[in-house]
Coordinates of C-alpha atoms in Angstrom, one line a residue:
M1 CA -0.2 0.1 0.0
S2 CA 1.5 3.3 -1.2
H3 CA 2.0 6.3 1.4
G4 CA -0.4 8.4 -0.4
T5 CA -3.0 5.9 -0.3
V6 CA -2.5 5.5 3.6
T7 CA -2.7 9.7 3.8
S8 CA -6.0 9.6 2.0
Q9 CA -7.4 7.0 4.2
S10 CA -6.8 8.9 7.1
K11 CA -8.1 12.0 5.9
R12 CA -11.1 10.3 4.9
A13 CA -11.4 8.9 8.5
D14 CA -10.8 12.4 9.8
N15 CA -13.4 13.8 7.9
I16 CA -16.1 11.2 8.9
F17 CA -15.2 11.7 12.4
E18 CA -15.4 15.6 11.9
L19 CA -19.2 14.9 10.1
E20 CA -20.2 12.8 13.0
H21 CA -18.7 15.2 15.6
D22 CA -21.0 17.9 13.9
K23 CA -24.1 15.9 13.5
Q24 CA -23.9 15.4 17.5
E25 CA -22.9 18.8 18.3
E26 CA -24.6 21.1 15.8
C27 CA -27.9 19.2 15.5
V28 CA -30.7 21.3 13.4
Q29 CA -33.7 22.4 15.5
Y30 CA -37.0 22.1 14.3
R31 CA -40.7 22.9 15.6
W32 CA -42.9 19.7 15.8
W33 CA -45.5 21.4 13.5
Q34 CA -42.7 22.2 10.8
K35 CA -41.3 18.5 10.9
N36 CA -42.7 15.8 8.5
Y37 CA -40.4 13.1 9.7
I38 CA -43.4 10.5 10.5
S39 CA -46.2 11.3 9.0
S40 CA -48.4 9.6 11.7
V41 CA -46.9 11.8 14.3
W42 CA -47.0 15.1 12.7
R43 CA -50.7 14.9 11.2
K44 CA -53.1 17.6 10.7
K45 CA -55.8 17.8 13.0
D46 CA -58.9 16.1 12.0
P47 CA -62.0 17.2 13.9
K48 CA -63.8 13.9 12.9
K49 CA -61.3 12.0 14.3
K50 CA -60.9 12.2 17.9
R51 CA -57.8 11.5 19.9
K52 CA -58.5 8.0 21.5
A53 CA -57.2 8.8 24.8
L54 CA -58.1 8.1 28.4
V55 CA -56.7 11.2 29.5
R56 CA -57.3 14.2 27.3
K57 CA -54.5 16.4 26.9
N58 CA -56.4 18.9 29.5
G59 CA -56.5 16.5 32.2
T60 CA -60.1 15.5 31.7
Y61 CA -61.0 11.7 31.4
R62 CA -62.7 10.4 28.7
M63 CA -64.8 7.9 30.9
F64 CA -68.4 7.8 31.0
V65 CA -70.2 6.2 33.8
I66 CA -73.5 4.0 33.4
G67 CA -75.4 1.7 35.7
L68 CA -75.6 3.7 39.0
G69 CA -79.2 3.1 39.3
E70 CA -79.7 3.1 43.4
H71 CA -76.4 4.5 44.2
K72 CA -77.4 8.1 42.5
S73 CA -79.0 9.0 46.1
K74 CA -75.4 8.8 47.5
F75 CA -74.5 11.8 45.7
F76 CA -77.0 14.0 47.7
S77 CA -75.5 12.7 51.0
D78 CA -72.4 14.6 49.9
I79 CA -74.2 17.7 48.2
Y80 CA -71.2 20.1 48.8
I81 CA -68.8 18.0 46.7
T82 CA -71.7 17.4 44.0
V83 CA -72.0 21.2 43.7
I84 CA -68.9 21.9 43.3
D85 CA -68.4 19.1 40.6
L86 CA -71.3 20.3 38.7
R87 CA -70.5 22.5 35.5
W88 CA -70.9 25.9 35.0
P89 CA -73.8 25.6 32.7
Y90 CA -75.9 23.3 35.2
L91 CA -74.9 25.2 38.4
I92 CA -76.2 28.7 36.9
A93 CA -79.6 27.0 35.1
I94 CA -80.0 25.2 39.0
L95 CA -79.6 28.5 40.6
F96 CA -81.6 30.3 38.1
I97 CA -84.5 27.8 38.4
I98 CA -84.7 27.9 42.4
Y99 CA -84.5 31.7 42.4
L100 CA -87.5 31.7 39.8
V101 CA -89.4 29.0 42.2
I102 CA -88.9 30.8 45.3
F103 CA -90.1 34.2 43.8
I104 CA -93.2 32.4 42.0
S105 CA -94.1 30.7 45.3
F106 CA -94.1 33.8 47.7
A107 CA -96.0 35.6 44.9
V108 CA -98.6 33.2 45.0
F109 CA -98.7 33.5 49.3
W110 CA -98.8 37.1 48.7
W111 CA -101.7 36.9 46.5
L112 CA -103.6 34.7 48.1
M113 CA -103.3 37.0 51.1
A114 CA -104.4 40.0 49.4
Y115 CA -107.3 37.9 47.9
N116 CA -108.6 36.6 50.9
N117 CA -108.5 40.3 52.4
G118 CA -110.7 41.5 49.4
D119 CA -108.0 43.9 48.1
F120 CA -108.6 42.8 44.3
D121 CA -112.2 43.5 44.7
N122 CA -111.7 47.2 46.3
L123 CA -109.1 48.8 44.4
K124 CA -111.1 51.9 44.3
N125 CA -112.4 52.0 47.7
S126 CA -110.2 54.3 49.5
E127 CA -111.6 53.3 52.8
H128 CA -110.5 49.6 52.6
E129 CA -107.4 48.3 54.5
F130 CA -105.2 46.8 51.7
C131 CA -102.7 44.1 52.9
L132 CA -100.6 45.0 49.6
R133 CA -100.7 48.7 48.8
G134 CA -99.9 49.0 44.7
V135 CA -100.5 45.3 44.0
K136 CA -103.6 44.7 41.6
S137 CA -102.8 41.6 39.7
F138 CA -100.7 38.2 40.1
R139 CA -97.7 40.0 37.9
D140 CA -97.4 42.8 40.3
A141 CA -97.6 40.2 43.3
V142 CA -94.2 38.7 41.2
M143 CA -92.7 42.1 41.2
F144 CA -93.8 42.8 44.9
S145 CA -91.9 39.3 45.9
M146 CA -88.6 39.9 44.0
E147 CA -88.6 43.2 45.5
T148 CA -89.0 42.1 48.9
Q149 CA -86.3 39.1 48.6
T150 CA -84.0 41.4 47.2
T151 CA -84.6 44.4 49.4
I152 CA -84.6 46.4 46.0
G153 CA -88.0 48.4 47.2
Y154 CA -89.0 50.8 44.2
G155 CA -91.9 52.1 46.4
F156 CA -94.7 51.4 44.7
A157 CA -96.0 48.5 46.3
Y158 CA -95.5 48.0 50.2
P159 CA -97.1 45.6 53.1
N160 CA -99.8 46.6 55.4
A161 CA -99.0 45.2 59.1
H162 CA -102.7 45.1 59.3
C163 CA -103.1 42.0 58.0
V164 CA -101.9 39.1 60.4
F165 CA -99.7 37.0 58.1
T166 CA -97.7 40.0 56.5
V167 CA -94.9 40.2 59.1
P168 CA -94.3 36.0 59.4
L169 CA -94.4 36.2 55.2
T170 CA -92.0 38.8 55.1
F171 CA -89.6 37.3 57.6
L172 CA -89.8 34.0 56.0
Q173 CA -89.2 35.3 52.4
V174 CA -86.3 37.4 53.7
V175 CA -84.5 34.6 55.8
I176 CA -84.8 32.2 52.8
G177 CA -83.5 35.0 50.2
L178 CA -80.8 35.4 52.4
F179 CA -79.6 31.7 52.6
L180 CA -79.8 31.4 49.1
E181 CA -77.9 34.1 48.6
T182 CA -75.2 32.6 50.6
L183 CA -75.4 29.4 48.8
M184 CA -75.1 31.1 45.7
L185 CA -72.0 33.3 46.4
G186 CA -70.4 30.2 48.3
S187 CA -70.8 27.9 45.7
I188 CA -69.6 30.2 42.8
F189 CA -66.5 31.4 45.1
V190 CA -65.4 27.5 45.7
K191 CA -66.0 26.9 42.0
I192 CA -64.0 29.9 40.9
A193 CA -61.2 29.1 43.6
Q194 CA -60.9 25.3 42.8
P195 CA -57.4 24.0 42.6
K196 CA -57.9 22.3 39.6
N197 CA -58.1 25.8 37.8
R198 CA -54.6 26.1 38.8
A199 CA -53.6 23.2 37.0
R200 CA -54.3 25.2 33.5
T201 CA -51.3 27.4 34.1
I202 CA -49.1 23.9 33.9
L203 CA -47.9 23.1 30.6
F204 CA -46.6 19.8 29.2
S205 CA -45.0 19.2 26.2
N206 CA -47.0 18.1 23.0
H207 CA -44.8 15.2 22.6
A208 CA -42.5 12.7 24.7
V209 CA -39.0 12.1 23.5
V210 CA -36.7 8.8 23.5
N211 CA -33.0 9.4 23.5
Q212 CA -30.1 8.2 25.6
E213 CA -28.9 9.6 28.4
N214 CA -25.6 8.4 30.3
G215 CA -26.3 5.1 28.3
K216 CA -29.5 4.9 29.1
L217 CA -32.4 5.2 26.9
V218 CA -34.9 7.5 28.8
L219 CA -38.3 8.8 28.2
Q220 CA -38.4 12.7 28.6
V221 CA -41.5 15.3 28.8
R222 CA -41.0 19.0 29.4
V223 CA -43.1 20.4 32.3
G224 CA -43.3 24.3 32.7
D225 CA -45.4 26.6 34.9
L226 CA -46.7 30.2 33.3
R227 CA -47.1 31.8 36.7
R228 CA -44.7 33.4 38.9
S229 CA -46.1 32.2 42.4
H230 CA -45.3 28.4 41.6
L231 CA -46.5 25.3 43.3
V232 CA -45.0 24.5 46.3
D233 CA -43.5 20.7 47.3
S234 CA -44.6 19.4 43.5
S235 CA -43.6 15.8 42.7
I236 CA -44.3 14.1 39.5
S237 CA -45.8 10.2 38.9
G238 CA -46.9 8.2 36.1
M239 CA -48.4 5.0 34.7
M240 CA -48.9 3.3 31.5
I241 CA -52.4 1.7 30.7
D242 CA -52.5 -1.2 28.3
S243 CA -54.1 -4.5 27.9
Y244 CA -52.8 -7.4 29.7
S245 CA -53.5 -11.0 29.9
T246 CA -52.3 -13.5 32.5
K247 CA -51.1 -17.0 32.4
E248 CA -54.5 -18.2 33.2
G249 CA -56.3 -16.2 30.3
S250 CA -57.8 -13.5 32.2
S251 CA -58.0 -10.2 30.2
Y252 CA -57.6 -6.5 31.6
P253 CA -58.2 -3.9 28.9
L254 CA -57.2 -1.2 31.2
Y255 CA -54.3 -2.8 33.0
Q256 CA -52.0 0.1 35.0
F257 CA -48.2 -0.2 35.0
N258 CA -45.8 1.5 36.8
C259 CA -43.9 4.3 35.3
E260 CA -41.5 6.1 37.6
F261 CA -40.3 9.6 36.5
S262 CA -37.8 11.9 38.0
C263 CA -36.4 15.2 37.6
G264 CA -32.3 15.6 37.5
K265 CA -31.0 14.3 41.0
M266 CA -34.2 15.0 42.8
A267 CA -36.3 11.6 42.5
N268 CA -39.8 12.7 41.5
Q269 CA -39.4 16.0 43.4
M270 CA -39.4 19.5 41.4
F271 CA -39.6 23.1 41.7
L272 CA -41.0 24.7 39.0
M273 CA -38.9 28.2 38.8
F274 CA -38.2 27.4 35.2
P275 CA -39.4 24.5 32.8
V276 CA -37.7 21.3 33.5
I277 CA -37.8 17.9 32.0
V278 CA -38.7 14.8 33.7
K279 CA -37.4 11.6 32.7
H280 CA -38.5 7.9 32.9
V281 CA -35.4 5.4 32.5
I282 CA -36.3 2.5 30.4
D283 CA -34.7 0.0 32.2
E284 CA -35.5 -4.1 33.0
N285 CA -38.5 -2.7 35.4
S286 CA -39.9 -0.4 32.8
P287 CA -42.9 -1.6 30.7
L288 CA -41.3 -0.2 27.5
Y289 CA -38.2 -1.9 27.9
S290 CA -38.9 -4.1 24.7
I291 CA -40.6 -1.5 22.7
D292 CA -38.2 -0.3 19.6
P293 CA -39.1 2.5 16.9
E294 CA -40.3 0.0 14.4
N295 CA -43.1 -1.2 16.6
L296 CA -43.9 1.7 18.5
M297 CA -46.7 2.9 16.4
S298 CA -48.8 -0.4 16.3
Q299 CA -48.7 -0.3 20.2
K300 CA -52.4 0.9 22.1
F301 CA -50.6 1.8 25.1
E302 CA -51.1 5.5 27.0
I303 CA -48.5 6.9 29.3
V304 CA -50.4 9.1 31.7
L305 CA -48.7 11.9 34.1
Y306 CA -49.9 13.3 37.0
L307 CA -48.1 16.4 38.4
T308 CA -49.1 17.1 42.2
G309 CA -48.3 20.2 44.2
T310 CA -49.9 22.8 46.7
V311 CA -51.0 26.1 45.5
E312 CA -48.8 28.9 47.6
S313 CA -51.5 31.3 47.8
T314 CA -54.3 29.5 49.3
G315 CA -52.4 26.1 50.4
E316 CA -54.9 23.6 48.6
M317 CA -53.6 20.9 46.7
C318 CA -53.4 21.0 42.9
Q319 CA -53.1 18.2 40.3
A320 CA -52.1 18.6 36.7
R321 CA -52.5 15.5 34.2
T322 CA -52.0 14.8 30.6
S323 CA -51.3 11.8 28.5
Y324 CA -49.2 10.4 25.7
L325 CA -50.4 7.9 22.9
S326 CA -47.6 5.9 20.9
N327 CA -47.9 8.0 18.0
E328 CA -46.9 11.1 20.3
I329 CA -43.8 9.7 21.1
L330 CA -40.5 10.8 19.2
W331 CA -37.6 8.4 19.2
G332 CA -34.4 9.7 18.7
Y333 CA -35.1 13.3 19.8
R334 CA -34.5 15.4 22.6
F335 CA -36.0 18.9 23.9
A336 CA -34.3 22.1 22.4
R337 CA -32.9 24.5 25.0
M338 CA -35.3 27.2 26.0
E339 CA -33.4 29.0 28.5
E340 CA -30.3 31.8 27.9
F341 CA -28.3 34.1 30.3
N342 CA -28.6 37.6 29.3
T343 CA -25.4 39.0 30.2
K344 CA -26.9 42.6 29.7
Q345 CA -29.4 42.3 32.2
G346 CA -27.8 39.9 34.3
Q347 CA -30.5 37.2 34.6
W348 CA -31.8 34.1 32.8
H349 CA -34.6 34.5 29.9
V350 CA -36.8 31.8 29.3
D351 CA -38.6 31.6 25.7
F352 CA -41.9 30.1 26.0
K353 CA -42.2 30.0 22.1
G354 CA -39.8 27.3 22.0
F355 CA -41.6 25.0 24.6
N356 CA -42.1 22.0 22.3
N357 CA -39.2 22.6 19.8
V358 CA -37.3 19.2 19.6
V359 CA -33.8 18.5 18.3
R360 CA -32.9 15.6 16.3
C361 CA -29.9 13.9 18.4
H362 CA -29.2 10.6 16.8
D363 CA -30.7 7.3 15.4
E364 CA -31.9 5.1 17.6
S365 CA -33.4 2.0 16.2
H366 CA -32.9 -0.4 19.2
S367 CA -35.1 -1.4 22.2
A368 CA -33.8 -1.0 25.5
R369 CA -33.6 -4.8 26.0
E370 CA -31.5 -4.8 22.8
L371 CA -29.1 -2.4 24.1
D372 CA -28.6 -4.3 27.4
A373 CA -28.4 -7.3 25.2
R374 CA -25.2 -6.0 23.3
R375 CA -23.8 -4.0 26.3
S376 CA -23.6 -7.5 28.0
I377 CA -21.9 -9.1 25.3
L378 CA -19.2 -6.5 25.2
E379 CA -18.5 -6.4 28.5
P380 CA -16.9 -9.8 29.2
S381 CA -14.8 -9.3 26.2
H382 CA -13.8 -6.0 27.6
S383 CA -13.5 -7.4 31.4
A384 CA -11.0 -10.3 29.7
D385 CA -8.7 -7.9 28.3
I386 CA -8.5 -6.0 31.4
H387 CA -8.1 -9.2 32.9
N388 CA -5.2 -10.2 30.5
K389 CA -3.3 -6.8 31.1
Q390 CA -3.6 -7.4 34.9
T391 CA -2.2 -11.1 34.6
F392 CA 0.4 -10.0 32.0
R393 CA 1.5 -7.2 34.7
T394 CA 1.5 -9.5 37.6
E395 CA 3.9 -12.1 35.4
S396 CA 6.1 -9.3 34.3
L397 CA 6.7 -8.0 37.8
H398 CA 7.1 -11.4 39.2
N399 CA 9.9 -12.2 36.5
V400 CA 11.7 -8.8 37.3
T401 CA 11.4 -9.5 40.8
H402 CA 12.9 -13.0 40.2
S403 CA 15.7 -11.7 38.2
M404 CA 16.8 -9.0 40.7
T405 CA 16.9 -11.9 43.2
S406 CA 18.9 -14.2 41.1
N407 CA 21.5 -11.3 40.6
V408 CA 21.8 -10.8 44.0
I409 CA 22.6 -14.4 44.9
Q410 CA 25.1 -14.4 42.6
T411 CA 27.0 -11.4 43.5
A412 CA 26.9 -12.3 47.3
P413 CA 30.2 -14.1 48.5
S414 CA 30.0 -17.7 49.9
S415 CA 30.7 -18.8 53.3
E416 CA 33.9 -21.1 52.0
Q417 CA 35.2 -18.0 50.4
T418 CA 34.7 -16.0 53.2
D419 CA 36.5 -18.6 55.7
E420 CA 39.6 -18.6 53.1
T421 CA 39.6 -15.1 53.2
E422 CA 40.0 -14.9 57.0
S423 CA 42.6 -17.5 57.2
I424 CA 45.0 -15.8 54.6
V425 CA 44.6 -12.6 56.9

């Protein structure tokens, strides 16, 4: 082989090394909606095709419960939670109906009292003692009922204490009105101050990514908090929902598998002062251990994440949820950096525009099981090489020691030579 050929091959090897180095260090940044790497992942939203997930992206569940029957009465035993869990349209409709029923019911009582007193027959009689002044019809009675309960008092209609039932009926309607207003304001305040509304300012990345970190495959998700008052003592946990069949033939369509998530070196604890990346290590205890990019799209599992924390301003517990289907996992990607230190202002800047940005890092075509199998094959040969090197060093040291000992024995005078020397002297 000529010297020129060797030089060209070495240059080619150096170029290949530089290209690989550039691929790893200078990755091209993509936005998740601009990349069409996998058509099934970056598909356009179709309103006809709903996302078939147990947990929606906003954290609500796609679960419809039927067959309650006799158990419906148990909801009224806990009326407080039942009212809180009502949707806004239902709550407003119920309050509107309750107010309307009370107004009309007391209007009937006021009208009957005026009717029994003969007020409607003596409208033009100035000497008649009216129970209700200014009430000439049932419509006026409804208006008077509303004025009494809400303490509006326009001045055109007013009661007369001459009638026996005027004072008790007024007292009863005022007390019921106060109780109803307290119930209405309390229910609205509780619904507005619900901790689950705080979860709407917790962001989860649109996709999860799989890449290598310290030689291990990890599933990563980015989490961020939009508010300045962050959650206290927040933690992350997750699970995978998939079908499962036992050896006896029992089938579970919604079986829960444990997926432990951690944030850096803090286990499952985190502080959302800035967006963080939580990871799930895909090891032999992970339900994703045998999944590779080729069969990922054919899987029907769903990964659900729960972020729990305490609201700093109210002290109430808050939980934010989301989920990821198999076609929402990007294999061989990592999240792009969105934090940058501004030297002029002397502070960190976080750009939430790049919250969902991902970067293509390197090709991953093997599952965690396959990577561990390859690593187990390479490690024995590596350990054998180390053992051979240690044996060679030990033998070399032994040979050197043996040769030095032999030289010392040969150079040392014998006992007979010592006696002869002494006799000559």
